[in-house]
Each structure stands twice: as C-alpha cells, then as structure tokens.
Amino acid sequence: MVDLTEEERAAVTATLKRVALLMDEIGWQTAFADLTEAQVRALIEEAVEGFREAMADIAKAQTPEVPF
C-alpha cells in the first residue's frame, strides 16, 4: 500500500468526483468486465487527468506569489 500525502489524498477525492460523473454516463450497474476498451480508457484518462489537475491546483495554492 502506498502512503499518500495529505495533498495526494485531496487530489484523489477531487478525482473521484470526475470519475463518478463518467460512471453516471456509463452506468453504475455495468460490470467492469463488460466495459468496452474505450470506456476503460476514458475512465483511466479521467482519473489521471483529474489527479494531475488537482495536484497542480494544490501546488499553485501553496506557492506564494512573487511580489513583482
């Protein structure tokens, strides 16, 4: 198991919301084995992009502005 930082845990939570929206489109009752390749790719891409964006937002919020 990976020990996530507080920031990574926050990014995972933000990512879950994005993945859940995609699952609403696919259908929550759909078994993973029944997903098409395109649906699996879409879920992975949404998860990766969501995590990257959330981590970037967190880093930006924690970085002090340069005063010039």
Short mmCIF file of C-alpha atoms in Angstrom, two decimals:
data_model
loop_
_atom_site.label_atom_id
_atom_site.label_comp_id
_atom_site.label_asym_id
_atom_site.label_seq_id
_atom_site.Cartn_x
_atom_site.Cartn_y
_atom_site.Cartn_z
CA MET A 1 0.00 0.00 0.00
CA VAL A 2 1.24 3.46 -0.86
CA ASP A 3 1.45 6.11 1.84
CA LEU A 4 -0.25 9.10 0.29
CA THR A 5 0.43 12.65 1.37
CA GLU A 6 -2.40 14.88 2.54
CA GLU A 7 -2.27 16.66 -0.81
CA GLU A 8 -2.46 13.40 -2.75
CA ARG A 9 -5.45 12.28 -0.69
CA ALA A 10 -7.19 15.58 -1.52
CA ALA A 11 -6.37 15.06 -5.21
CA VAL A 12 -7.82 11.54 -5.11
CA THR A 13 -11.04 12.92 -3.60
CA ALA A 14 -11.29 15.54 -6.35
CA THR A 15 -10.60 12.86 -8.94
CA LEU A 16 -13.35 10.59 -7.59
CA LYS A 17 -15.91 13.25 -8.41
CA ARG A 18 -14.78 13.36 -12.04
CA VAL A 19 -14.72 9.58 -12.38
CA ALA A 20 -18.17 9.35 -10.78
CA LEU A 21 -19.60 11.70 -13.41
CA LEU A 22 -18.22 9.45 -16.15
CA MET A 23 -19.60 6.38 -14.39
CA ASP A 24 -23.02 8.07 -14.37
CA GLU A 25 -22.78 8.18 -18.18
CA ILE A 26 -21.57 4.58 -18.47
CA GLY A 27 -23.96 3.23 -15.87
CA TRP A 28 -23.06 2.14 -12.37
CA GLN A 29 -24.69 -1.24 -12.90
CA THR A 30 -22.19 -2.09 -15.67
CA ALA A 31 -19.72 -4.76 -14.56
CA PHE A 32 -16.08 -3.88 -15.10
CA ALA A 33 -15.67 -6.92 -17.34
CA ASP A 34 -18.47 -5.58 -19.56
CA LEU A 35 -16.83 -2.20 -20.19
CA THR A 36 -15.57 -1.56 -23.69
CA GLU A 37 -11.94 -0.72 -24.27
CA ALA A 38 -12.96 2.88 -24.98
CA GLN A 39 -14.82 3.10 -21.66
CA VAL A 40 -11.86 1.72 -19.71
CA ARG A 41 -9.52 4.16 -21.45
CA ALA A 42 -11.90 7.02 -20.72
CA LEU A 43 -12.01 6.09 -17.02
CA ILE A 44 -8.22 5.86 -16.81
CA GLU A 45 -7.72 9.13 -18.67
CA GLU A 46 -10.28 10.89 -16.48
CA ALA A 47 -8.59 9.57 -13.34
CA VAL A 48 -5.07 10.54 -14.47
CA GLU A 49 -6.06 13.96 -15.77
CA GLY A 50 -8.20 14.69 -12.74
CA PHE A 51 -5.37 13.76 -10.38
CA ARG A 52 -2.84 15.85 -12.33
CA GLU A 53 -5.13 18.88 -12.38
CA ALA A 54 -5.94 18.57 -8.68
CA MET A 55 -2.26 18.27 -7.75
CA ALA A 56 -1.44 21.31 -9.90
CA ASP A 57 -4.21 23.30 -8.23
CA ILE A 58 -2.95 22.28 -4.79
CA ALA A 59 0.64 23.22 -5.66
CA LYS A 60 -0.48 26.56 -7.06
CA ALA A 61 -2.46 27.32 -3.91
CA GLN A 62 0.57 26.52 -1.75
CA THR A 63 3.08 28.54 -3.77
CA PRO A 64 3.48 32.13 -2.62
CA GLU A 65 3.17 34.76 -5.30
CA VAL A 66 6.29 36.57 -6.41
CA PRO A 67 5.86 40.21 -5.34
CA PHE A 68 6.95 41.82 -8.61
#
